[in-house]
Coordinates of C-alpha atoms in Angstrom, one line a residue:
M1 CA 216.3 183.1 -81.4
F2 CA 215.7 180.1 -83.6
S3 CA 215.7 176.7 -82.8
M4 CA 216.7 174.6 -85.7
D5 CA 218.4 171.0 -85.7
F6 CA 220.0 168.4 -88.6
L7 CA 221.1 165.6 -87.9
G8 CA 220.2 165.9 -84.4
I9 CA 222.6 168.7 -83.6
N10 CA 222.1 172.0 -83.6
I11 CA 222.4 174.3 -86.3
Y12 CA 224.6 176.6 -83.7
F13 CA 226.6 173.6 -83.2
W14 CA 227.5 172.7 -86.9
G15 CA 228.0 176.3 -87.8
H16 CA 231.4 175.6 -85.3
I17 CA 232.1 172.4 -87.4
L18 CA 231.7 174.5 -90.8
D19 CA 234.1 176.9 -89.2
S20 CA 237.1 174.9 -88.1
I21 CA 236.9 173.0 -91.9
I22 CA 236.7 176.7 -93.2
V23 CA 240.1 178.0 -90.9
V24 CA 241.9 174.5 -91.7
I25 CA 241.2 174.6 -95.6
F26 CA 242.3 178.3 -94.8
F27 CA 245.6 177.2 -92.9
V28 CA 246.4 175.1 -95.9
W29 CA 245.9 178.0 -98.5
Y30 CA 247.6 180.4 -96.3
S31 CA 250.9 178.0 -95.4
K32 CA 251.6 178.2 -99.5
K33 CA 251.5 182.1 -99.8
C34 CA 253.9 182.3 -96.8
R35 CA 256.2 179.3 -97.7
V36 CA 255.5 177.4 -93.9
N37 CA 255.8 174.0 -94.2
A38 CA 252.5 172.4 -95.1
E39 CA 252.3 169.7 -92.8
K40 CA 253.3 171.3 -89.8
A41 CA 250.7 174.2 -90.7
F42 CA 248.0 171.7 -90.9
L43 CA 249.2 170.0 -87.6
L44 CA 248.9 173.4 -85.9
A45 CA 245.1 173.7 -87.3
I46 CA 244.6 170.6 -85.7
L47 CA 246.2 171.4 -82.6
I48 CA 245.3 174.5 -82.0
T49 CA 241.5 174.1 -80.9
P50 CA 242.4 171.9 -78.2
F51 CA 245.2 173.4 -76.9
T52 CA 242.9 176.8 -77.1
V53 CA 240.4 175.3 -75.6
S54 CA 241.5 173.3 -72.8
A55 CA 243.4 176.4 -71.5
M56 CA 240.3 178.9 -71.5
Y57 CA 238.9 176.2 -69.5
I58 CA 241.9 176.1 -66.9
V59 CA 241.7 180.0 -66.9
A60 CA 237.6 180.4 -66.6
N61 CA 237.4 180.7 -63.6
L62 CA 239.9 183.6 -63.0
D63 CA 237.0 186.2 -63.3
S64 CA 233.0 186.1 -62.2
I65 CA 232.8 185.0 -65.7
G66 CA 233.4 181.4 -66.1
G67 CA 233.5 178.5 -69.5
F68 CA 234.8 179.4 -73.0
N69 CA 235.1 182.7 -74.7
W70 CA 236.4 184.2 -77.6
V71 CA 238.1 187.6 -75.7
R72 CA 239.8 185.5 -73.7
A73 CA 241.3 183.2 -76.0
V74 CA 242.7 186.1 -77.4
I75 CA 244.3 187.2 -74.8
F76 CA 245.6 184.2 -73.7
M77 CA 246.1 182.5 -77.7
P78 CA 249.8 183.4 -77.4
V79 CA 250.5 181.0 -74.2
V80 CA 248.7 178.4 -76.0
I81 CA 250.7 179.0 -79.7
Y82 CA 254.1 179.1 -77.8
L83 CA 253.0 175.7 -76.5
I84 CA 252.4 174.8 -79.9
S85 CA 256.0 176.3 -81.1
L86 CA 257.5 174.3 -79.2
T87 CA 255.8 171.3 -79.5
L88 CA 256.2 171.9 -83.9
D89 CA 259.7 173.6 -83.8
L90 CA 258.3 176.8 -85.2
P91 CA 259.3 179.6 -84.8
F92 CA 257.2 182.1 -82.4
I93 CA 256.4 184.9 -83.6
E94 CA 256.1 183.4 -87.7
T95 CA 253.5 181.6 -86.2
M96 CA 251.6 184.7 -84.5
D97 CA 252.0 186.3 -87.8
F98 CA 250.6 183.3 -89.3
I99 CA 247.1 182.2 -87.4
A100 CA 246.3 185.8 -87.0
P101 CA 244.2 186.2 -89.7
A102 CA 242.6 182.6 -89.4
A103 CA 241.8 184.0 -85.6
A104 CA 239.9 186.7 -87.0
L105 CA 237.9 184.4 -89.7
H106 CA 237.3 181.9 -87.2
H107 CA 235.7 184.4 -85.0
G108 CA 233.7 186.0 -87.9
I109 CA 232.4 182.8 -89.4
S110 CA 231.0 181.2 -86.0
H111 CA 230.1 185.0 -84.1
I112 CA 227.6 184.6 -87.1
F113 CA 225.9 181.1 -85.8
C114 CA 225.3 183.0 -81.9
I115 CA 221.9 184.3 -83.5
F116 CA 220.5 180.6 -83.4
P117 CA 221.4 179.7 -79.5
G118 CA 220.5 183.4 -78.3
C119 CA 223.9 183.7 -77.0
C120 CA 225.7 187.0 -76.7
Q121 CA 222.6 188.9 -77.0
G122 CA 222.5 192.6 -77.5
Y123 CA 219.7 195.5 -75.5
P124 CA 216.4 195.2 -76.5
C125 CA 215.5 197.1 -79.8
S126 CA 212.0 197.6 -82.3
F127 CA 214.3 196.0 -85.1
G128 CA 216.1 193.2 -83.1
I129 CA 216.1 189.6 -83.3
W130 CA 213.4 187.8 -81.6
N131 CA 215.1 186.4 -79.1
K132 CA 212.9 183.2 -76.9
D133 CA 214.3 183.2 -73.2
A134 CA 214.4 187.1 -73.2
Q135 CA 211.2 187.1 -74.7
D136 CA 212.0 190.7 -76.6
Y137 CA 214.0 191.9 -79.5
L138 CA 217.4 191.8 -79.2
F139 CA 220.0 194.2 -81.3
P140 CA 221.7 192.0 -83.8
V141 CA 225.2 192.7 -81.8
Q142 CA 226.7 189.5 -83.4
L143 CA 226.2 190.1 -86.5
F144 CA 227.7 193.3 -86.1
E145 CA 230.8 191.9 -84.4
S146 CA 231.0 189.3 -87.3
A147 CA 231.1 191.7 -89.9
T148 CA 233.9 193.7 -87.9
S149 CA 236.1 190.5 -87.9
L150 CA 235.6 189.4 -91.0
L151 CA 236.5 192.8 -92.5
I152 CA 239.8 192.5 -89.9
F153 CA 240.1 188.8 -91.7
V154 CA 240.3 190.9 -95.4
F155 CA 242.5 193.3 -93.9
M156 CA 244.7 190.7 -92.7
V157 CA 245.4 189.2 -95.5
W158 CA 244.8 192.2 -98.0
Y159 CA 248.3 193.5 -95.5
A160 CA 250.1 190.1 -96.0
K161 CA 249.9 190.2 -99.8
K162 CA 250.9 194.0 -100.3
K163 CA 254.1 192.8 -98.2
N164 CA 254.5 189.2 -100.5
Y165 CA 252.8 187.3 -97.8
K166 CA 256.1 188.1 -95.5
L167 CA 255.6 187.2 -91.9
H168 CA 257.0 190.2 -90.4
G169 CA 255.9 189.9 -86.4
I170 CA 253.0 192.3 -86.5
S171 CA 249.8 190.4 -87.8
Y172 CA 248.5 189.2 -84.3
A173 CA 250.0 192.9 -83.1
Q174 CA 247.1 194.0 -85.6
Y175 CA 244.7 191.5 -84.8
L176 CA 244.4 191.9 -81.0
F177 CA 244.7 196.0 -81.6
L178 CA 242.1 195.9 -84.0
F179 CA 240.0 193.1 -82.3
G180 CA 240.4 194.9 -79.5
L181 CA 239.3 198.0 -80.3
T182 CA 236.3 196.8 -82.2
R183 CA 235.0 194.1 -79.4
T184 CA 235.5 197.5 -76.8
F185 CA 233.3 199.2 -78.6
W186 CA 230.6 196.6 -79.5
E187 CA 230.5 195.8 -75.9
F188 CA 228.4 199.2 -75.0
F189 CA 225.2 197.1 -77.0
R190 CA 225.3 193.8 -75.6
D191 CA 223.9 192.9 -72.4
N192 CA 226.4 192.2 -70.3
T193 CA 226.4 192.8 -66.7
P194 CA 228.4 195.2 -65.4
Q195 CA 231.4 194.6 -63.3
R196 CA 232.7 197.8 -62.0
W197 CA 232.1 201.7 -63.3
Q198 CA 229.4 200.2 -65.9
I199 CA 232.2 197.8 -68.2
S200 CA 231.4 194.1 -68.6
T201 CA 234.6 191.7 -67.8
F202 CA 234.8 191.0 -71.5
Q203 CA 235.1 194.8 -72.2
Y204 CA 237.7 194.4 -69.5
Y205 CA 239.4 191.5 -71.9
S206 CA 239.1 193.6 -75.0
F207 CA 240.6 196.7 -73.5
A208 CA 243.5 194.3 -72.6
A209 CA 243.7 193.0 -75.7
F210 CA 243.9 196.6 -77.3
V211 CA 246.4 197.9 -75.0
L212 CA 248.7 194.1 -75.2
G213 CA 248.9 195.2 -78.9
S214 CA 249.5 198.4 -79.0
I215 CA 252.6 197.5 -77.2
W216 CA 253.7 194.5 -79.2
L217 CA 253.6 197.1 -82.7
I218 CA 255.2 199.8 -81.0
T219 CA 258.1 197.4 -79.8
T220 CA 258.1 195.8 -83.1
F221 CA 258.7 199.4 -84.5
Y222 CA 260.8 200.2 -81.9
L223 CA 263.1 196.7 -82.8
R224 CA 263.0 197.5 -87.1
K225 CA 264.7 201.2 -86.7
H226 CA 267.0 199.9 -84.3
P227 CA 268.4 196.5 -86.1
E228 CA 271.8 196.6 -83.7
F229 CA 269.6 195.6 -80.5
V230 CA 267.8 193.0 -82.8
E231 CA 271.5 191.4 -83.1
K232 CA 272.6 191.8 -80.0
H233 CA 270.4 189.8 -78.9
N234 CA 269.8 187.2 -82.1
L235 CA 269.4 184.3 -80.3
L236 CA 265.9 186.0 -79.0
F237 CA 264.4 187.7 -82.0
R238 CA 266.0 185.7 -85.1
E239 CA 263.0 184.3 -87.5
D240 CA 264.8 181.7 -89.2
V241 CA 264.7 178.6 -85.9
G242 CA 262.3 177.2 -84.2
E243 CA 261.6 178.0 -80.9
L244 CA 262.7 174.6 -79.4
T245 CA 265.7 175.1 -81.7
R246 CA 266.1 178.3 -80.1
I247 CA 266.3 177.1 -76.8
K248 CA 268.9 174.5 -77.5
M249 CA 270.9 177.1 -79.0
F250 CA 270.7 179.9 -76.1
L251 CA 271.5 177.1 -73.3
R252 CA 274.7 176.1 -75.4
K253 CA 275.6 179.8 -76.4
R254 CA 275.2 180.0 -72.2
K255 CA 277.3 177.0 -71.5
R256 CA 280.0 177.7 -73.8
N257 CA 280.2 181.3 -71.9
R258 CA 281.0 180.2 -68.2

């Protein structure tokens, strides 16, 4: 574990500041590629952090490990984005697609800096990184997980480019699936307190992300093969209107049908 300060601020927090700046820059660049309104993309980048942190602290007491954690954030991110989609009148599914690569990028960069305070540590091993609190060399699972997240980020941007940056409704599902699968694996190397059946709390969350991503992907592919179902429920699955507008249209239609 390293103890480094710059201008009186720990390098760990500087890492998160750098991470946030990079993610905002990516949002602006990606909005042009995906033909998303640049102003709304910038507002989305600004709002997503306070919305997410607030939501995570609200649910932090639902399990034995409180506080903010990215695994918990990934699970509850759709709820947060839906609220932001209502605020900015953005289509929910497209917005989830848009933020998915940024989520992987954020996690990939921020997790690198976990080696400085020594959090998210692995088990003792001979080739690990020295941890002052544990007084031992610990497996650098943070760096391996960071590399995995950055690979997921590269894959999702590559896939989006292959699809001409069309927001196709599966990017966040891909992220849930890939993140949940890889994080479940890396949790075996992390020194977390097992809760039940030698499985940690965050491993349950990771596996839940994997299952949710799987269901989301299966549902999306089903809807693609059954356009008649989408047409029948056009207000629910249309991609050309924002969530606030969608709700207004639904209420108007319901009022006319009475």
